[in-house]
XYZ file of C-alpha atoms in Angstrom:
215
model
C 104.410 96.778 83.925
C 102.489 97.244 87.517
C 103.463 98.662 90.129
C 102.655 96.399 92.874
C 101.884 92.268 92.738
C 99.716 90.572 95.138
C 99.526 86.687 95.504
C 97.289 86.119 97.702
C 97.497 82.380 98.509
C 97.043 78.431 97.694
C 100.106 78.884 94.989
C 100.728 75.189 95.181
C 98.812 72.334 95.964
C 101.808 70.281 97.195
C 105.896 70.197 96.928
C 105.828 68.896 93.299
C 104.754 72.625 93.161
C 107.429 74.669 94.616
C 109.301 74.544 91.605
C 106.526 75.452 89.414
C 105.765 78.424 91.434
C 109.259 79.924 91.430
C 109.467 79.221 87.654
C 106.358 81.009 87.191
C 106.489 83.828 89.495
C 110.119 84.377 88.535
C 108.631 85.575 85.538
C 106.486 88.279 87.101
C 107.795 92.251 87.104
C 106.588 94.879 89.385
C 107.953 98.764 89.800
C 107.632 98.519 93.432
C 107.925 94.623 94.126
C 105.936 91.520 94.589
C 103.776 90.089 98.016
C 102.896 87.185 99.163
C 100.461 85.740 101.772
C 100.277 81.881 102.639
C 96.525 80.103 102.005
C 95.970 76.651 103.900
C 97.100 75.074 101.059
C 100.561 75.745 101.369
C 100.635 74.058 104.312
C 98.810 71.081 103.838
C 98.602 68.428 100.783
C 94.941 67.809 100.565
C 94.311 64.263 99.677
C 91.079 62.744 98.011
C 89.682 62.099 101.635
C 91.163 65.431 103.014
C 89.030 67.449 100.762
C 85.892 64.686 101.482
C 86.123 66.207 105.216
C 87.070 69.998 104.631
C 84.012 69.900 102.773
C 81.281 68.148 104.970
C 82.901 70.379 108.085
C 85.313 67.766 109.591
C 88.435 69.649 109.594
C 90.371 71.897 107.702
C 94.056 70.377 107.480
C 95.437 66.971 106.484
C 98.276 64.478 108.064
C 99.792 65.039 104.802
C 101.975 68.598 105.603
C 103.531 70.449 103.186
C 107.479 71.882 103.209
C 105.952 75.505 103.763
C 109.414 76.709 105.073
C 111.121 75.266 101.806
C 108.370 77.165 99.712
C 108.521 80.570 101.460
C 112.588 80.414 101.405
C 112.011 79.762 97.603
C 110.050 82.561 97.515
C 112.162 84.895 99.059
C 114.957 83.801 97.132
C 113.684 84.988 94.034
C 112.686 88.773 95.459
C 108.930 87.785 96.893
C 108.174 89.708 99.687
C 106.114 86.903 101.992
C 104.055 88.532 104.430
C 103.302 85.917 107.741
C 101.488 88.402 109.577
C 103.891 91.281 109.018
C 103.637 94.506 107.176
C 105.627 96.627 104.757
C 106.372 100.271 104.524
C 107.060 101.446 101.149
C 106.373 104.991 98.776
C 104.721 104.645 95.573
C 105.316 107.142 93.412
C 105.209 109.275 96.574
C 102.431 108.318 98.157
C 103.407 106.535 101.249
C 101.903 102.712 101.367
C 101.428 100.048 104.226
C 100.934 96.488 102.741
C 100.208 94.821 105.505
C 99.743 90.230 105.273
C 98.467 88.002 107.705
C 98.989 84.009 108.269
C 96.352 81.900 106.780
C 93.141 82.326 108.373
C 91.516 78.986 107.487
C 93.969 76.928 109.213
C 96.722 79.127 111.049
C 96.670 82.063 113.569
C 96.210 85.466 111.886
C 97.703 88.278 114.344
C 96.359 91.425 113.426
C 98.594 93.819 115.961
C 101.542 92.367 114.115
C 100.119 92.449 110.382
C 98.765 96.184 111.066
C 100.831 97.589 113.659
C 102.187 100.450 111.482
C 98.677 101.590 110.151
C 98.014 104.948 110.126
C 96.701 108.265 108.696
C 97.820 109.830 105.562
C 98.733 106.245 104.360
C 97.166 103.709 102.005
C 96.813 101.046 103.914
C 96.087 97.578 102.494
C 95.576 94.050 103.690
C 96.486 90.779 102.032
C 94.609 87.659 103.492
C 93.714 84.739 102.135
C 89.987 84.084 102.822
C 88.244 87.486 103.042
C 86.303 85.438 106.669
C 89.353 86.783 108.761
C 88.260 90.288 108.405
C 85.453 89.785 110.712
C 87.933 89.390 113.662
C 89.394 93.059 112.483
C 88.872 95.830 115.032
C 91.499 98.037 113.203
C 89.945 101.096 111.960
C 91.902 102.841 108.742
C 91.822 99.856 106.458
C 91.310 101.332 103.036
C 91.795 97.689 100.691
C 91.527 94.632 101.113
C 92.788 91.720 98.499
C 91.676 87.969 99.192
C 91.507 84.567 97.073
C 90.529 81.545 98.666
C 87.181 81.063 97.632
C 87.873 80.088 93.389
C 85.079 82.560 93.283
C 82.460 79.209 94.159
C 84.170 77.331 90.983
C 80.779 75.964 90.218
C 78.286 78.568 89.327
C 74.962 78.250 87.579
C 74.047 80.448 85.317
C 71.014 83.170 86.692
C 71.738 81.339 90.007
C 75.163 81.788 90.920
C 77.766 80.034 93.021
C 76.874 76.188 94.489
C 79.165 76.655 97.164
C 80.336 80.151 98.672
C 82.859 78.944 101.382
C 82.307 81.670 103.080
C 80.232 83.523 106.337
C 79.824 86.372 105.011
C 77.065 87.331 102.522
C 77.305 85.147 98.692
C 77.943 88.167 97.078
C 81.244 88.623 98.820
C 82.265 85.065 96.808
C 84.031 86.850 93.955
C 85.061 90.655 93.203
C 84.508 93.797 94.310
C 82.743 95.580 96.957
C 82.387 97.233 99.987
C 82.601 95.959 103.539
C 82.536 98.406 106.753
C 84.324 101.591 105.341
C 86.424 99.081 103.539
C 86.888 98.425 99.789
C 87.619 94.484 99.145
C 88.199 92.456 96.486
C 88.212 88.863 96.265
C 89.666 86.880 93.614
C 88.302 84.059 91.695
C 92.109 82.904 90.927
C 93.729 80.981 88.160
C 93.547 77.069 89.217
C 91.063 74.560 90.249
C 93.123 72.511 92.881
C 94.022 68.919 91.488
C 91.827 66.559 93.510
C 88.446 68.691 93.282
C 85.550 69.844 90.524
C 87.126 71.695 87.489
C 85.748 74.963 87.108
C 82.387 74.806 85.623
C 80.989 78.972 84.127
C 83.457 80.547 86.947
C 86.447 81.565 84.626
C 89.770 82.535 86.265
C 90.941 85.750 86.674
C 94.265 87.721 87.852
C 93.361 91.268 88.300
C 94.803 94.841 87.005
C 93.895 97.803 89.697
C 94.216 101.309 89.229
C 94.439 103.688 92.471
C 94.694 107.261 91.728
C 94.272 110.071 94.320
């Protein structure tokens, strides 16, 4: 029984998934309500090929686009709170919260005067973004959390070696869980799937998350 759910992108890999998703997430139950940021995966339906190029460095997005409008209406429909750079002001249990989401950084335009423009003192303020990269365009200060996915936490890792590929600029350790970046705390997720048309996951098991916050 949280308080709070965070999705924090690729929920489907195409529109044979929308349905999926809102049967799924229907299912979910939080206090305070449920948020959602958009990964490049909701936008575009990587094909064999597609996923040949992301991964040698020839592009990022496919020809083959995904109904992204159907999938956030969807969303919203069943109480989702989808955050395309925008924030939200709520109280929980009295302690006044900013959840603030951006677009998808890997293939979209994040805005961060739009996703953070309420941010202030004597607020926990967190961020939702899909790959933890964006942050390094951040100039905000007063950040206190960030929550990202994106990476499947390498979803290939050797054993006393760790992940084969980190999809990511900064440092390998910032792959998968939690740590410390700036005077932020972040956390990046190793997820629940694999994606349909790359490597199953091979000693990187999946994950969804319980915090506690407390004063």
């Amino acid at each position: 029984n949280p308080d709070l759910i965070f999705l924090t992108g690729d929920i489907i890999d195409d529109d044979e998934g929308i349905e999926t998703a809102v049967r799924t997430i229907s299912g979910l139950r939080a206090r305070y309500g449920m948020f959602l940021v958009l990964g490049n995966h909701e936008y575009y339906n990587y094909q064999w090929i597609d996923n040949i190029r992301y991964h040698l460095g020839l592009g990022k997005t496919s020809v083959h686009r995904n109904n992204v409008s159907r999938f956030v209406s969807e969303m919203k429909r069943i109480g989702v709170h989808v955050l395309v750079n925008e924030s939200f002001r709520l109280e929980v249990h009295g302690t006044p919260v900013l959840i603030g989401g951006t677009d998808d950084p890997v293939t979209q335009k994040i805005d961060f005067e739009r996703a953070l423009h309420d941010l202030g003192p004597g607020t926990l303020n967190i961020l939702l973004i899909h790959h933890l990269d964006g942050i390094l365009k951040l100039s905000h200060h007063g950040v206190d959390l960030v929550f990202a996915g994106h990476t499947h936490g390498g979803q290939i890792r050797i054993p006393f070696f760790g992940p084969v590929v980190c999809e990511t600029r900064l440092p390998r350790k910032y792959v998968a869980g939690l740590h410390t970046y700036k005077d932020m705390t972040v956390f990046v997720s190793r997820g629940m799937g694999a994606g349909r048309t790359i490597f199953p996951r091979l000693a990187c098991r999946p994950e969804a998350i319980l915090f506690e916050i407390t004063p």
